[in-house]
């Protein structure tokens, strides 16, 4: 089925999934990222649709975007797909037959095929259609040598349906995309966790720490402070890994945490609390103005009180993208002034609602008091 001399696929657009209601931010962000690669274009998106498209003005710019965009730097996108033009008239009698030539035109085999929809209530019915349609399609793709499941390094094929006859086909690249269908991680809620918030920290750790790093950095003997800890879902994630936690909150903590012997409950203001000695981790889920939390986190690194942090920024209803950039800028500026070097990432996690989660870690040696002017790592976003 694959033509012997298939031309390299040149995407005509980017397709990005996002949480419904965050299309504007997703569009602002991808526009900025493409501008950074000197590619201008237009965002197409509808409020509440759960996805946006970015169409470059220069039809030949798709390959440049595929080479230059990094999914890990995108905050609001759940998935980054390099897309072919929409197919709007799939015949109900033979959808597979109609799709195969379009899929072969990508000029590659795929390691996986995902039939996807937007993460909206309206699209739920289509999910059933996708589940039914997947087996015959996979069968046909395998027969045509277009699907070689599990083969390392092959791109994923996405078929994004907005109706049973309207689909956008595209590819995502392993290592530069979400590894989850629809960009939605499947993490089950641990039955004994004190709160649903525990899912946010679980997802953040899963996203930013590969398993070996998780074991190395969050282990018996590691120390953490949890600001705004009650009732204790984030503390619970740390304690189950053997980490000793100081849980700061005026509210009550779940009793199951206190009996572990690993948790000290401090009733104090999280903005004023300082550790007696530096800790490995500071996590923070206080509901407060995002800039206050961002400055607090920046202070913890500048003061040498922690080397890793995961924290939540509750975003305002309006200008969410701008507010996030303001917070990012304030943190970088604080670190530049203090001469510390940190990397900083943000993600609008699946378990986040009107908020984003940040991960910062110090990349210079906090034991050495160095006053560097270079903030090379900060510039890496
Ligand atoms: C969203 S809840 C945290 C949930 C927690 N991460 C969990 O998983 O169970 C926010 C918490 O922040 C606490 N909080 C808000 N402002 C605070 C402050 N200035 N100092 C300490 N705690 C604060 C509240 O009391 C509340 O318990």
mmCIF file of C-alpha atoms and ligand atoms in Angstrom:
data_model
loop_
_atom_site.group_PDB
_atom_site.id
_atom_site.type_symbol
_atom_site.label_atom_id
_atom_site.label_comp_id
_atom_site.label_asym_id
_atom_site.label_seq_id
_atom_site.Cartn_x
_atom_site.Cartn_y
_atom_site.Cartn_z
ATOM 1 C CA UNK A 1 0.000 0.000 0.000
ATOM 2 C CA UNK A 2 2.873 2.400 0.763
ATOM 3 C CA UNK A 3 4.112 3.988 -2.465
ATOM 4 C CA UNK A 4 7.794 3.218 -3.002
ATOM 5 C CA UNK A 5 8.722 6.873 -3.294
ATOM 6 C CA UNK A 6 6.196 8.544 -1.028
ATOM 7 C CA UNK A 7 6.705 12.323 -0.845
ATOM 8 C CA UNK A 8 7.357 13.667 2.649
ATOM 9 C CA UNK A 9 4.049 14.646 4.234
ATOM 10 C CA UNK A 10 3.653 18.404 4.548
ATOM 11 C CA UNK A 11 1.000 19.272 7.139
ATOM 12 C CA UNK A 12 -1.479 21.911 6.088
ATOM 13 C CA UNK A 13 -2.452 22.807 9.654
ATOM 14 C CA UNK A 14 -1.821 22.101 13.301
ATOM 15 C CA UNK A 15 -4.603 20.502 15.285
ATOM 16 C CA UNK A 16 -4.483 21.005 19.039
ATOM 17 C CA UNK A 17 -6.824 19.532 21.630
ATOM 18 C CA UNK A 18 -7.565 21.501 24.769
ATOM 19 C CA UNK A 19 -9.988 21.628 27.657
ATOM 20 C CA UNK A 20 -13.299 23.031 26.365
ATOM 21 C CA UNK A 21 -13.348 26.738 27.236
ATOM 22 C CA UNK A 22 -9.593 27.190 26.782
ATOM 23 C CA UNK A 23 -9.556 27.528 22.982
ATOM 24 C CA UNK A 24 -8.572 31.186 23.200
ATOM 25 C CA UNK A 25 -5.530 30.480 25.377
ATOM 26 C CA UNK A 26 -4.545 27.501 23.254
ATOM 27 C CA UNK A 27 -4.748 29.721 20.156
ATOM 28 C CA UNK A 28 -2.773 32.555 21.736
ATOM 29 C CA UNK A 29 -0.082 30.165 22.813
ATOM 30 C CA UNK A 30 0.327 28.350 19.508
ATOM 31 C CA UNK A 31 0.392 31.671 17.674
ATOM 32 C CA UNK A 32 3.228 32.823 19.940
ATOM 33 C CA UNK A 33 5.115 29.540 19.504
ATOM 34 C CA UNK A 34 4.792 29.681 15.699
ATOM 35 C CA UNK A 35 5.782 33.347 15.674
ATOM 36 C CA UNK A 36 8.901 32.263 17.551
ATOM 37 C CA UNK A 37 9.665 30.051 14.544
ATOM 38 C CA UNK A 38 8.912 32.968 12.179
ATOM 39 C CA UNK A 39 5.709 31.325 10.954
ATOM 40 C CA UNK A 40 2.619 33.504 10.760
ATOM 41 C CA UNK A 41 -0.855 32.073 10.433
ATOM 42 C CA UNK A 42 -4.447 32.103 11.563
ATOM 43 C CA UNK A 43 -6.134 30.321 14.443
ATOM 44 C CA UNK A 44 -9.474 28.661 13.769
ATOM 45 C CA UNK A 45 -11.456 27.707 16.808
ATOM 46 C CA UNK A 46 -14.850 27.916 18.383
ATOM 47 C CA UNK A 47 -15.391 28.605 22.069
ATOM 48 C CA UNK A 48 -16.217 25.367 23.859
ATOM 49 C CA UNK A 49 -15.206 23.122 20.944
ATOM 50 C CA UNK A 50 -12.278 21.525 22.775
ATOM 51 C CA UNK A 51 -9.819 22.001 19.914
ATOM 52 C CA UNK A 52 -8.218 24.684 17.760
ATOM 53 C CA UNK A 53 -6.456 24.699 14.432
ATOM 54 C CA UNK A 54 -3.536 26.819 13.387
ATOM 55 C CA UNK A 55 -3.238 27.338 9.641
ATOM 56 C CA UNK A 56 0.073 28.805 8.502
ATOM 57 C CA UNK A 57 -0.113 31.526 5.855
ATOM 58 C CA UNK A 58 2.677 29.823 3.993
ATOM 59 C CA UNK A 59 1.404 26.405 2.934
ATOM 60 C CA UNK A 60 4.995 25.137 2.915
ATOM 61 C CA UNK A 61 5.649 26.012 6.573
ATOM 62 C CA UNK A 62 4.147 22.825 8.023
ATOM 63 C CA UNK A 63 7.399 20.869 7.898
ATOM 64 C CA UNK A 64 9.230 23.688 9.682
ATOM 65 C CA UNK A 65 6.619 23.657 12.443
ATOM 66 C CA UNK A 66 6.874 19.890 12.769
ATOM 67 C CA UNK A 67 10.635 20.179 13.207
ATOM 68 C CA UNK A 68 10.575 23.190 15.533
ATOM 69 C CA UNK A 69 7.546 23.005 17.846
ATOM 70 C CA UNK A 70 7.994 21.299 21.198
ATOM 71 C CA UNK A 71 4.884 19.877 22.801
ATOM 72 C CA UNK A 72 6.410 20.017 26.290
ATOM 73 C CA UNK A 73 6.501 23.830 26.126
ATOM 74 C CA UNK A 74 2.811 24.117 25.290
ATOM 75 C CA UNK A 75 0.695 24.704 28.362
ATOM 76 C CA UNK A 76 -2.867 24.634 27.077
ATOM 77 C CA UNK A 77 -2.573 22.008 24.332
ATOM 78 C CA UNK A 78 -3.408 18.448 25.317
ATOM 79 C CA UNK A 79 -2.124 17.149 22.018
ATOM 80 C CA UNK A 80 -0.100 18.442 19.061
ATOM 81 C CA UNK A 81 -1.080 17.001 15.689
ATOM 82 C CA UNK A 82 0.253 17.797 12.229
ATOM 83 C CA UNK A 83 -2.839 17.570 10.120
ATOM 84 C CA UNK A 84 -3.946 16.991 6.552
ATOM 85 C CA UNK A 85 -7.026 18.768 5.157
ATOM 86 C CA UNK A 86 -10.398 17.719 6.597
ATOM 87 C CA UNK A 87 -12.354 14.956 4.943
ATOM 88 C CA UNK A 88 -16.008 15.991 5.038
ATOM 89 C CA UNK A 89 -17.858 13.345 3.073
ATOM 90 C CA UNK A 90 -16.866 9.899 4.313
ATOM 91 C CA UNK A 91 -19.396 7.505 2.768
ATOM 92 C CA UNK A 92 -21.270 5.553 5.465
ATOM 93 C CA UNK A 93 -21.149 2.432 3.255
ATOM 94 C CA UNK A 94 -17.337 2.300 3.073
ATOM 95 C CA UNK A 95 -15.505 4.641 5.398
ATOM 96 C CA UNK A 96 -12.472 2.365 5.545
ATOM 97 C CA UNK A 97 -12.113 2.288 1.774
ATOM 98 C CA UNK A 98 -12.371 6.068 1.598
ATOM 99 C CA UNK A 99 -9.847 6.638 4.387
ATOM 100 C CA UNK A 100 -7.120 4.264 3.287
ATOM 101 C CA UNK A 101 -5.764 6.367 0.379
ATOM 102 C CA UNK A 102 -5.728 9.468 2.587
ATOM 103 C CA UNK A 103 -3.801 7.590 5.271
ATOM 104 C CA UNK A 104 -1.380 6.064 2.746
ATOM 105 C CA UNK A 105 -0.683 9.600 1.499
ATOM 106 C CA UNK A 106 1.167 10.320 4.758
ATOM 107 C CA UNK A 107 3.915 8.115 3.308
ATOM 108 C CA UNK A 108 4.674 6.282 6.551
ATOM 109 C CA UNK A 109 3.543 3.364 8.656
ATOM 110 C CA UNK A 110 2.191 4.117 12.124
ATOM 111 C CA UNK A 111 2.911 2.670 15.554
ATOM 112 C CA UNK A 112 -0.662 3.354 16.718
ATOM 113 C CA UNK A 113 -3.964 4.636 15.406
ATOM 114 C CA UNK A 114 -6.218 6.660 17.665
ATOM 115 C CA UNK A 115 -9.801 7.472 16.758
ATOM 116 C CA UNK A 116 -10.582 10.581 18.732
ATOM 117 C CA UNK A 117 -13.189 13.246 19.413
ATOM 118 C CA UNK A 118 -13.241 16.491 21.317
ATOM 119 C CA UNK A 119 -13.606 16.151 25.083
ATOM 120 C CA UNK A 120 -17.116 17.657 25.074
ATOM 121 C CA UNK A 121 -20.536 16.362 26.079
ATOM 122 C CA UNK A 122 -21.745 16.743 22.495
ATOM 123 C CA UNK A 123 -18.951 14.511 21.228
ATOM 124 C CA UNK A 124 -19.691 11.687 23.685
ATOM 125 C CA UNK A 125 -21.997 9.888 21.223
ATOM 126 C CA UNK A 126 -19.223 9.927 18.652
ATOM 127 C CA UNK A 127 -17.034 8.042 21.108
ATOM 128 C CA UNK A 128 -19.292 5.008 20.672
ATOM 129 C CA UNK A 129 -19.006 5.334 16.892
ATOM 130 C CA UNK A 130 -15.200 5.490 17.145
ATOM 131 C CA UNK A 131 -15.042 2.380 19.321
ATOM 132 C CA UNK A 132 -17.125 0.486 16.774
ATOM 133 C CA UNK A 133 -15.207 1.759 13.786
ATOM 134 C CA UNK A 134 -11.724 1.139 15.229
ATOM 135 C CA UNK A 135 -11.479 -2.688 14.765
ATOM 136 C CA UNK A 136 -12.285 -2.806 11.003
ATOM 137 C CA UNK A 137 -10.047 0.174 10.351
ATOM 138 C CA UNK A 138 -7.138 -1.309 12.291
ATOM 139 C CA UNK A 139 -7.590 -4.578 10.454
ATOM 140 C CA UNK A 140 -7.420 -2.806 7.092
ATOM 141 C CA UNK A 141 -4.417 -0.697 8.120
ATOM 142 C CA UNK A 142 -2.509 -3.791 9.208
ATOM 143 C CA UNK A 143 -3.371 -5.582 5.983
ATOM 144 C CA UNK A 144 -1.994 -2.579 4.065
ATOM 145 C CA UNK A 145 1.185 -2.535 6.243
ATOM 146 C CA UNK A 146 0.252 0.922 7.468
ATOM 147 C CA UNK A 147 -0.092 -0.074 11.123
ATOM 148 C CA UNK A 148 2.813 -1.724 12.931
ATOM 149 C CA UNK A 149 1.669 -1.535 16.528
ATOM 150 C CA UNK A 150 4.293 -1.056 19.168
ATOM 151 C CA UNK A 151 7.170 -0.479 16.746
ATOM 152 C CA UNK A 152 9.400 2.129 18.397
ATOM 153 C CA UNK A 153 9.826 5.471 16.672
ATOM 154 C CA UNK A 154 6.837 5.348 14.344
ATOM 155 C CA UNK A 155 4.417 8.288 14.472
ATOM 156 C CA UNK A 156 0.879 7.976 15.825
ATOM 157 C CA UNK A 157 -2.028 8.342 13.442
ATOM 158 C CA UNK A 158 -4.900 10.477 14.714
ATOM 159 C CA UNK A 159 -8.356 10.436 13.202
ATOM 160 C CA UNK A 160 -10.251 13.263 14.833
ATOM 161 C CA UNK A 161 -13.994 12.956 14.234
ATOM 162 C CA UNK A 162 -16.458 15.802 14.651
ATOM 163 C CA UNK A 163 -19.202 13.767 12.935
ATOM 164 C CA UNK A 164 -19.364 10.233 11.586
ATOM 165 C CA UNK A 165 -18.552 11.508 8.092
ATOM 166 C CA UNK A 166 -16.244 14.421 9.014
ATOM 167 C CA UNK A 167 -12.718 13.675 10.098
ATOM 168 C CA UNK A 168 -9.316 15.293 10.261
ATOM 169 C CA UNK A 169 -6.389 12.900 9.827
ATOM 170 C CA UNK A 170 -3.009 13.840 11.200
ATOM 171 C CA UNK A 171 0.155 12.575 12.811
ATOM 172 C CA UNK A 172 1.907 13.146 16.102
ATOM 173 C CA UNK A 173 5.482 12.299 16.825
ATOM 174 C CA UNK A 174 6.593 10.097 19.709
ATOM 175 C CA UNK A 175 8.559 12.189 22.188
ATOM 176 C CA UNK A 176 6.823 15.350 20.971
ATOM 177 C CA UNK A 177 3.210 14.613 21.873
ATOM 178 C CA UNK A 178 0.994 13.326 24.632
ATOM 179 C CA UNK A 179 1.263 9.541 24.939
ATOM 180 C CA UNK A 180 -2.470 9.350 25.782
ATOM 181 C CA UNK A 181 -5.383 9.094 23.317
ATOM 182 C CA UNK A 182 -7.202 12.468 23.246
ATOM 183 C CA UNK A 183 -4.337 13.736 25.391
ATOM 184 C CA UNK A 184 -6.239 12.516 28.439
ATOM 185 C CA UNK A 185 -4.250 10.510 30.979
ATOM 186 C CA UNK A 186 -6.003 7.478 32.382
ATOM 187 C CA UNK A 187 -5.074 7.583 36.056
ATOM 188 C CA UNK A 188 -7.448 5.905 38.465
ATOM 189 C CA UNK A 189 -8.368 7.694 41.691
ATOM 190 C CA UNK A 190 -6.630 5.818 44.492
ATOM 191 C CA UNK A 191 -9.468 4.631 46.787
ATOM 192 C CA UNK A 192 -7.890 5.800 50.053
ATOM 193 C CA UNK A 193 -6.694 9.274 49.024
ATOM 194 C CA UNK A 194 -8.083 12.061 51.243
ATOM 195 C CA UNK A 195 -9.200 14.246 48.298
ATOM 196 C CA UNK A 196 -9.711 14.264 44.539
ATOM 197 C CA UNK A 197 -6.991 16.926 44.351
ATOM 198 C CA UNK A 198 -4.543 14.085 44.764
ATOM 199 C CA UNK A 199 -5.071 13.406 41.053
ATOM 200 C CA UNK A 200 -3.488 16.728 40.105
ATOM 201 C CA UNK A 201 -0.226 15.967 41.827
ATOM 202 C CA UNK A 202 -0.286 12.376 40.556
ATOM 203 C CA UNK A 203 -0.735 13.632 36.995
ATOM 204 C CA UNK A 204 1.951 16.295 37.387
ATOM 205 C CA UNK A 205 4.477 13.803 38.730
ATOM 206 C CA UNK A 206 3.611 11.378 35.963
ATOM 207 C CA UNK A 207 4.075 14.112 33.365
ATOM 208 C CA UNK A 208 7.329 15.598 34.583
ATOM 209 C CA UNK A 209 9.141 12.746 36.316
ATOM 210 C CA UNK A 210 9.912 9.601 34.359
ATOM 211 C CA UNK A 211 9.503 6.560 36.669
ATOM 212 C CA UNK A 212 13.220 6.329 37.517
ATOM 213 C CA UNK A 213 13.320 10.038 38.423
ATOM 214 C CA UNK A 214 10.187 9.668 40.519
ATOM 215 C CA UNK A 215 11.872 6.876 42.473
ATOM 216 C CA UNK A 216 15.128 8.835 42.778
ATOM 217 C CA UNK A 217 13.648 12.162 43.846
ATOM 218 C CA UNK A 218 10.663 11.008 45.909
ATOM 219 C CA UNK A 219 11.877 8.328 48.252
ATOM 220 C CA UNK A 220 12.375 7.526 51.901
ATOM 221 C CA UNK A 221 14.579 10.195 53.398
ATOM 222 C CA UNK A 222 13.395 12.957 51.033
ATOM 223 C CA UNK A 223 11.723 15.967 52.628
ATOM 224 C CA UNK A 224 8.838 18.182 51.510
ATOM 225 C CA UNK A 225 6.664 21.077 52.566
ATOM 226 C CA UNK A 226 3.031 21.133 51.379
ATOM 227 C CA UNK A 227 1.584 24.666 51.502
ATOM 228 C CA UNK A 228 -2.225 24.645 51.640
ATOM 229 C CA UNK A 229 -2.194 20.920 52.395
ATOM 230 C CA UNK A 230 -5.654 20.190 53.826
ATOM 231 C CA UNK A 231 -7.317 17.753 53.637
ATOM 232 C CA UNK A 232 -4.148 16.104 52.381
ATOM 233 C CA UNK A 233 -4.394 14.658 48.875
ATOM 234 C CA UNK A 234 -1.027 16.062 47.798
ATOM 235 C CA UNK A 235 0.644 15.134 51.088
ATOM 236 C CA UNK A 236 -0.765 11.631 50.603
ATOM 237 C CA UNK A 237 1.025 11.292 47.227
ATOM 238 C CA UNK A 238 4.318 12.211 48.883
ATOM 239 C CA UNK A 239 3.863 10.082 51.979
ATOM 240 C CA UNK A 240 2.995 6.976 49.977
ATOM 241 C CA UNK A 241 6.473 7.331 48.444
ATOM 242 C CA UNK A 242 8.085 7.523 51.881
ATOM 243 C CA UNK A 243 8.698 11.295 51.833
ATOM 244 C CA UNK A 244 8.617 13.179 55.176
ATOM 245 C CA UNK A 245 6.147 16.078 54.838
ATOM 246 C CA UNK A 246 5.477 19.285 56.734
ATOM 247 C CA UNK A 247 1.845 19.996 55.897
ATOM 248 C CA UNK A 248 1.002 23.690 56.322
ATOM 249 C CA UNK A 249 -2.673 24.623 56.603
ATOM 250 C CA UNK A 250 -5.031 26.012 59.194
ATOM 251 C CA UNK A 251 -7.600 23.445 58.116
ATOM 252 C CA UNK A 252 -7.777 19.842 59.363
ATOM 253 C CA UNK A 253 -5.679 17.080 57.803
ATOM 254 C CA UNK A 254 -7.000 13.568 57.203
ATOM 255 C CA UNK A 255 -6.258 11.441 60.268
ATOM 256 C CA UNK A 256 -4.793 8.630 58.139
ATOM 257 C CA UNK A 257 -1.871 10.949 57.279
ATOM 258 C CA UNK A 258 -1.043 11.820 60.855
ATOM 259 C CA UNK A 259 -0.717 8.174 61.939
ATOM 260 C CA UNK A 260 1.993 7.496 59.341
ATOM 261 C CA UNK A 261 4.598 9.242 61.480
ATOM 262 C CA UNK A 262 5.819 10.991 58.337
ATOM 263 C CA UNK A 263 3.629 14.093 58.566
ATOM 264 C CA UNK A 264 3.962 17.142 60.758
ATOM 265 C CA UNK A 265 0.875 19.391 60.621
ATOM 266 C CA UNK A 266 1.751 23.070 61.028
ATOM 267 C CA UNK A 267 -1.171 25.474 61.418
ATOM 268 C CA UNK A 268 0.275 28.580 59.824
ATOM 269 C CA UNK A 269 -0.032 30.998 56.932
ATOM 270 C CA UNK A 270 1.606 29.389 53.920
ATOM 271 C CA UNK A 271 2.867 32.762 52.719
ATOM 272 C CA UNK A 272 4.774 33.345 55.931
ATOM 273 C CA UNK A 273 5.950 29.842 56.741
ATOM 274 C CA UNK A 274 9.663 29.131 56.210
ATOM 275 C CA UNK A 275 11.336 25.752 56.777
ATOM 276 C CA UNK A 276 13.900 25.389 59.579
ATOM 277 C CA UNK A 277 16.283 23.833 57.071
ATOM 278 C CA UNK A 278 16.100 23.431 53.269
ATOM 279 C CA UNK A 279 13.812 20.700 51.926
ATOM 280 C CA UNK A 280 13.887 18.776 48.666
ATOM 281 C CA UNK A 281 10.347 19.646 47.602
ATOM 282 C CA UNK A 282 7.853 22.416 48.142
ATOM 283 C CA UNK A 283 4.365 21.805 46.774
ATOM 284 C CA UNK A 284 1.628 24.396 46.895
ATOM 285 C CA UNK A 285 -2.100 24.213 46.171
ATOM 286 C CA UNK A 286 -3.291 27.360 47.954
ATOM 287 C CA UNK A 287 -6.221 29.141 46.339
ATOM 288 C CA UNK A 288 -4.781 32.617 45.935
ATOM 289 C CA UNK A 289 -3.939 35.217 43.321
ATOM 290 C CA UNK A 290 -1.595 33.539 40.832
ATOM 291 C CA UNK A 291 1.044 36.258 40.989
ATOM 292 C CA UNK A 292 1.269 35.894 44.780
ATOM 293 C CA UNK A 293 1.815 32.157 44.487
ATOM 294 C CA UNK A 294 4.318 32.578 41.627
ATOM 295 C CA UNK A 295 6.328 35.073 43.677
ATOM 296 C CA UNK A 296 6.207 32.799 46.707
ATOM 297 C CA UNK A 297 7.511 29.829 44.712
ATOM 298 C CA UNK A 298 10.235 32.007 43.196
ATOM 299 C CA UNK A 299 11.229 33.139 46.705
ATOM 300 C CA UNK A 300 11.577 29.559 47.895
ATOM 301 C CA UNK A 301 14.145 28.886 45.174
ATOM 302 C CA UNK A 302 15.879 32.230 45.548
ATOM 303 C CA UNK A 303 16.171 31.618 49.292
ATOM 304 C CA UNK A 304 17.569 28.125 48.719
ATOM 305 C CA UNK A 305 14.707 26.538 50.718
ATOM 306 C CA UNK A 306 13.832 23.878 48.118
ATOM 307 C CA UNK A 307 15.184 22.384 44.906
ATOM 308 C CA UNK A 308 11.923 21.128 43.347
ATOM 309 C CA UNK A 309 8.420 22.472 43.358
ATOM 310 C CA UNK A 310 5.032 21.594 41.930
ATOM 311 C CA UNK A 311 2.435 24.292 42.378
ATOM 312 C CA UNK A 312 -0.931 25.426 41.157
ATOM 313 C CA UNK A 313 -1.763 28.823 39.732
ATOM 314 C CA UNK A 314 -5.493 29.551 39.816
ATOM 315 C CA UNK A 315 -6.110 31.635 36.721
ATOM 316 C CA UNK A 316 -8.578 34.504 36.483
ATOM 317 C CA UNK A 317 -11.556 34.226 34.107
ATOM 318 C CA UNK A 318 -10.169 36.810 31.741
ATOM 319 C CA UNK A 319 -6.661 37.174 30.299
ATOM 320 C CA UNK A 320 -5.593 33.776 31.552
ATOM 321 C CA UNK A 321 -2.772 33.453 29.046
ATOM 322 C CA UNK A 322 -1.491 36.960 29.813
ATOM 323 C CA UNK A 323 -1.637 36.297 33.552
ATOM 324 C CA UNK A 324 0.349 33.112 33.167
ATOM 325 C CA UNK A 325 3.011 34.944 31.154
ATOM 326 C CA UNK A 326 3.113 37.645 33.837
ATOM 327 C CA UNK A 327 3.715 34.986 36.511
ATOM 328 C CA UNK A 328 6.371 33.283 34.419
ATOM 329 C CA UNK A 329 8.130 36.602 33.849
ATOM 330 C CA UNK A 330 8.038 37.521 37.544
ATOM 331 C CA UNK A 331 9.563 34.177 38.522
ATOM 332 C CA UNK A 332 12.365 34.454 35.986
ATOM 333 C CA UNK A 333 13.113 37.982 37.061
ATOM 334 C CA UNK A 334 13.291 36.980 40.733
ATOM 335 C CA UNK A 335 15.682 34.147 39.921
ATOM 336 C CA UNK A 336 17.820 36.310 37.674
ATOM 337 C CA UNK A 337 18.154 38.873 40.451
ATOM 338 C CA UNK A 338 19.023 36.171 42.996
ATOM 339 C CA UNK A 339 21.526 34.487 40.657
ATOM 340 C CA UNK A 340 19.841 31.087 40.771
ATOM 341 C CA UNK A 341 19.195 28.885 37.768
ATOM 342 C CA UNK A 342 15.956 26.973 37.456
ATOM 343 C CA UNK A 343 13.925 25.335 34.753
ATOM 344 C CA UNK A 344 10.240 26.050 34.675
ATOM 345 C CA UNK A 345 7.359 24.279 32.960
ATOM 346 C CA UNK A 346 3.606 24.734 33.093
ATOM 347 C CA UNK A 347 0.772 22.505 31.979
ATOM 348 C CA UNK A 348 -2.971 22.778 31.971
ATOM 349 C CA UNK A 349 -3.405 19.253 33.293
ATOM 350 C CA UNK A 350 -6.441 17.147 32.575
ATOM 351 C CA UNK A 351 -7.292 17.340 36.293
ATOM 352 C CA UNK A 352 -6.882 21.128 36.345
ATOM 353 C CA UNK A 353 -9.922 23.301 35.831
ATOM 354 C CA UNK A 354 -9.487 27.087 36.026
ATOM 355 C CA UNK A 355 -5.827 26.666 36.891
ATOM 356 C CA UNK A 356 -2.509 25.473 35.573
ATOM 357 C CA UNK A 357 0.170 23.459 37.302
ATOM 358 C CA UNK A 358 3.820 24.446 37.368
ATOM 359 C CA UNK A 359 6.988 22.452 37.882
ATOM 360 C CA UNK A 360 10.233 24.180 38.756
ATOM 361 C CA UNK A 361 13.547 22.719 39.678
ATOM 362 C CA UNK A 362 16.858 24.188 40.443
ATOM 363 C CA UNK A 363 19.613 23.268 37.996
ATOM 364 C CA UNK A 364 22.613 24.894 39.684
ATOM 365 C CA UNK A 365 24.003 23.677 42.994
ATOM 366 C CA UNK A 366 22.008 25.446 45.730
ATOM 367 C CA UNK A 367 24.765 24.762 48.290
ATOM 368 C CA UNK A 368 27.126 27.045 46.397
ATOM 369 C CA UNK A 369 26.267 30.691 46.736
ATOM 370 C CA UNK A 370 26.780 31.697 43.154
ATOM 371 C CA UNK A 371 25.794 34.955 41.613
ATOM 372 C CA UNK A 372 25.395 34.166 37.980
ATOM 373 C CA UNK A 373 24.122 36.604 35.463
ATOM 374 C CA UNK A 374 23.382 33.921 32.901
ATOM 375 C CA UNK A 375 19.876 32.505 33.125
ATOM 376 C CA UNK A 376 20.309 30.196 30.204
ATOM 377 C CA UNK A 377 18.148 27.483 31.707
ATOM 378 C CA UNK A 378 15.395 29.950 32.464
ATOM 379 C CA UNK A 379 15.269 30.925 28.853
ATOM 380 C CA UNK A 380 14.633 27.330 27.938
ATOM 381 C CA UNK A 381 11.134 27.901 29.381
HETATM 382 C C1 LIG B 1 -7.505 23.337 47.177
HETATM 383 S S1 LIG B 1 -7.241 23.137 48.865
HETATM 384 C C2 LIG B 1 -5.840 22.083 48.909
HETATM 385 C C3 LIG B 1 -6.169 20.663 48.643
HETATM 386 C C4 LIG B 1 -4.983 19.764 48.905
HETATM 387 N N1 LIG B 1 -3.909 19.994 47.955
HETATM 388 C C5 LIG B 1 -5.386 18.320 48.813
HETATM 389 O O1 LIG B 1 -4.929 17.614 47.904
HETATM 390 O O2 LIG B 1 -6.151 17.859 49.674
HETATM 391 C C6 LIG B 1 -6.545 24.671 49.318
HETATM 392 C C7 LIG B 1 -6.097 24.721 50.763
HETATM 393 O O3 LIG B 1 -5.279 25.874 50.897
HETATM 394 C C8 LIG B 1 -5.452 26.363 52.197
HETATM 395 N N2 LIG B 1 -4.986 27.765 52.231
HETATM 396 C C9 LIG B 1 -5.441 28.826 51.529
HETATM 397 N N3 LIG B 1 -4.720 29.926 51.840
HETATM 398 C C10 LIG B 1 -3.793 29.534 52.740
HETATM 399 C C11 LIG B 1 -2.764 30.205 53.420
HETATM 400 N N4 LIG B 1 -2.530 31.517 53.241
HETATM 401 N N5 LIG B 1 -1.981 29.486 54.257
HETATM 402 C C12 LIG B 1 -2.183 28.166 54.443
HETATM 403 N N6 LIG B 1 -3.156 27.479 53.811
HETATM 404 C C13 LIG B 1 -3.950 28.148 52.967
HETATM 405 C C14 LIG B 1 -6.929 26.190 52.486
HETATM 406 O O4 LIG B 1 -7.149 26.130 53.876
HETATM 407 C C15 LIG B 1 -7.226 24.869 51.773
HETATM 408 O O5 LIG B 1 -7.170 23.788 52.695
#
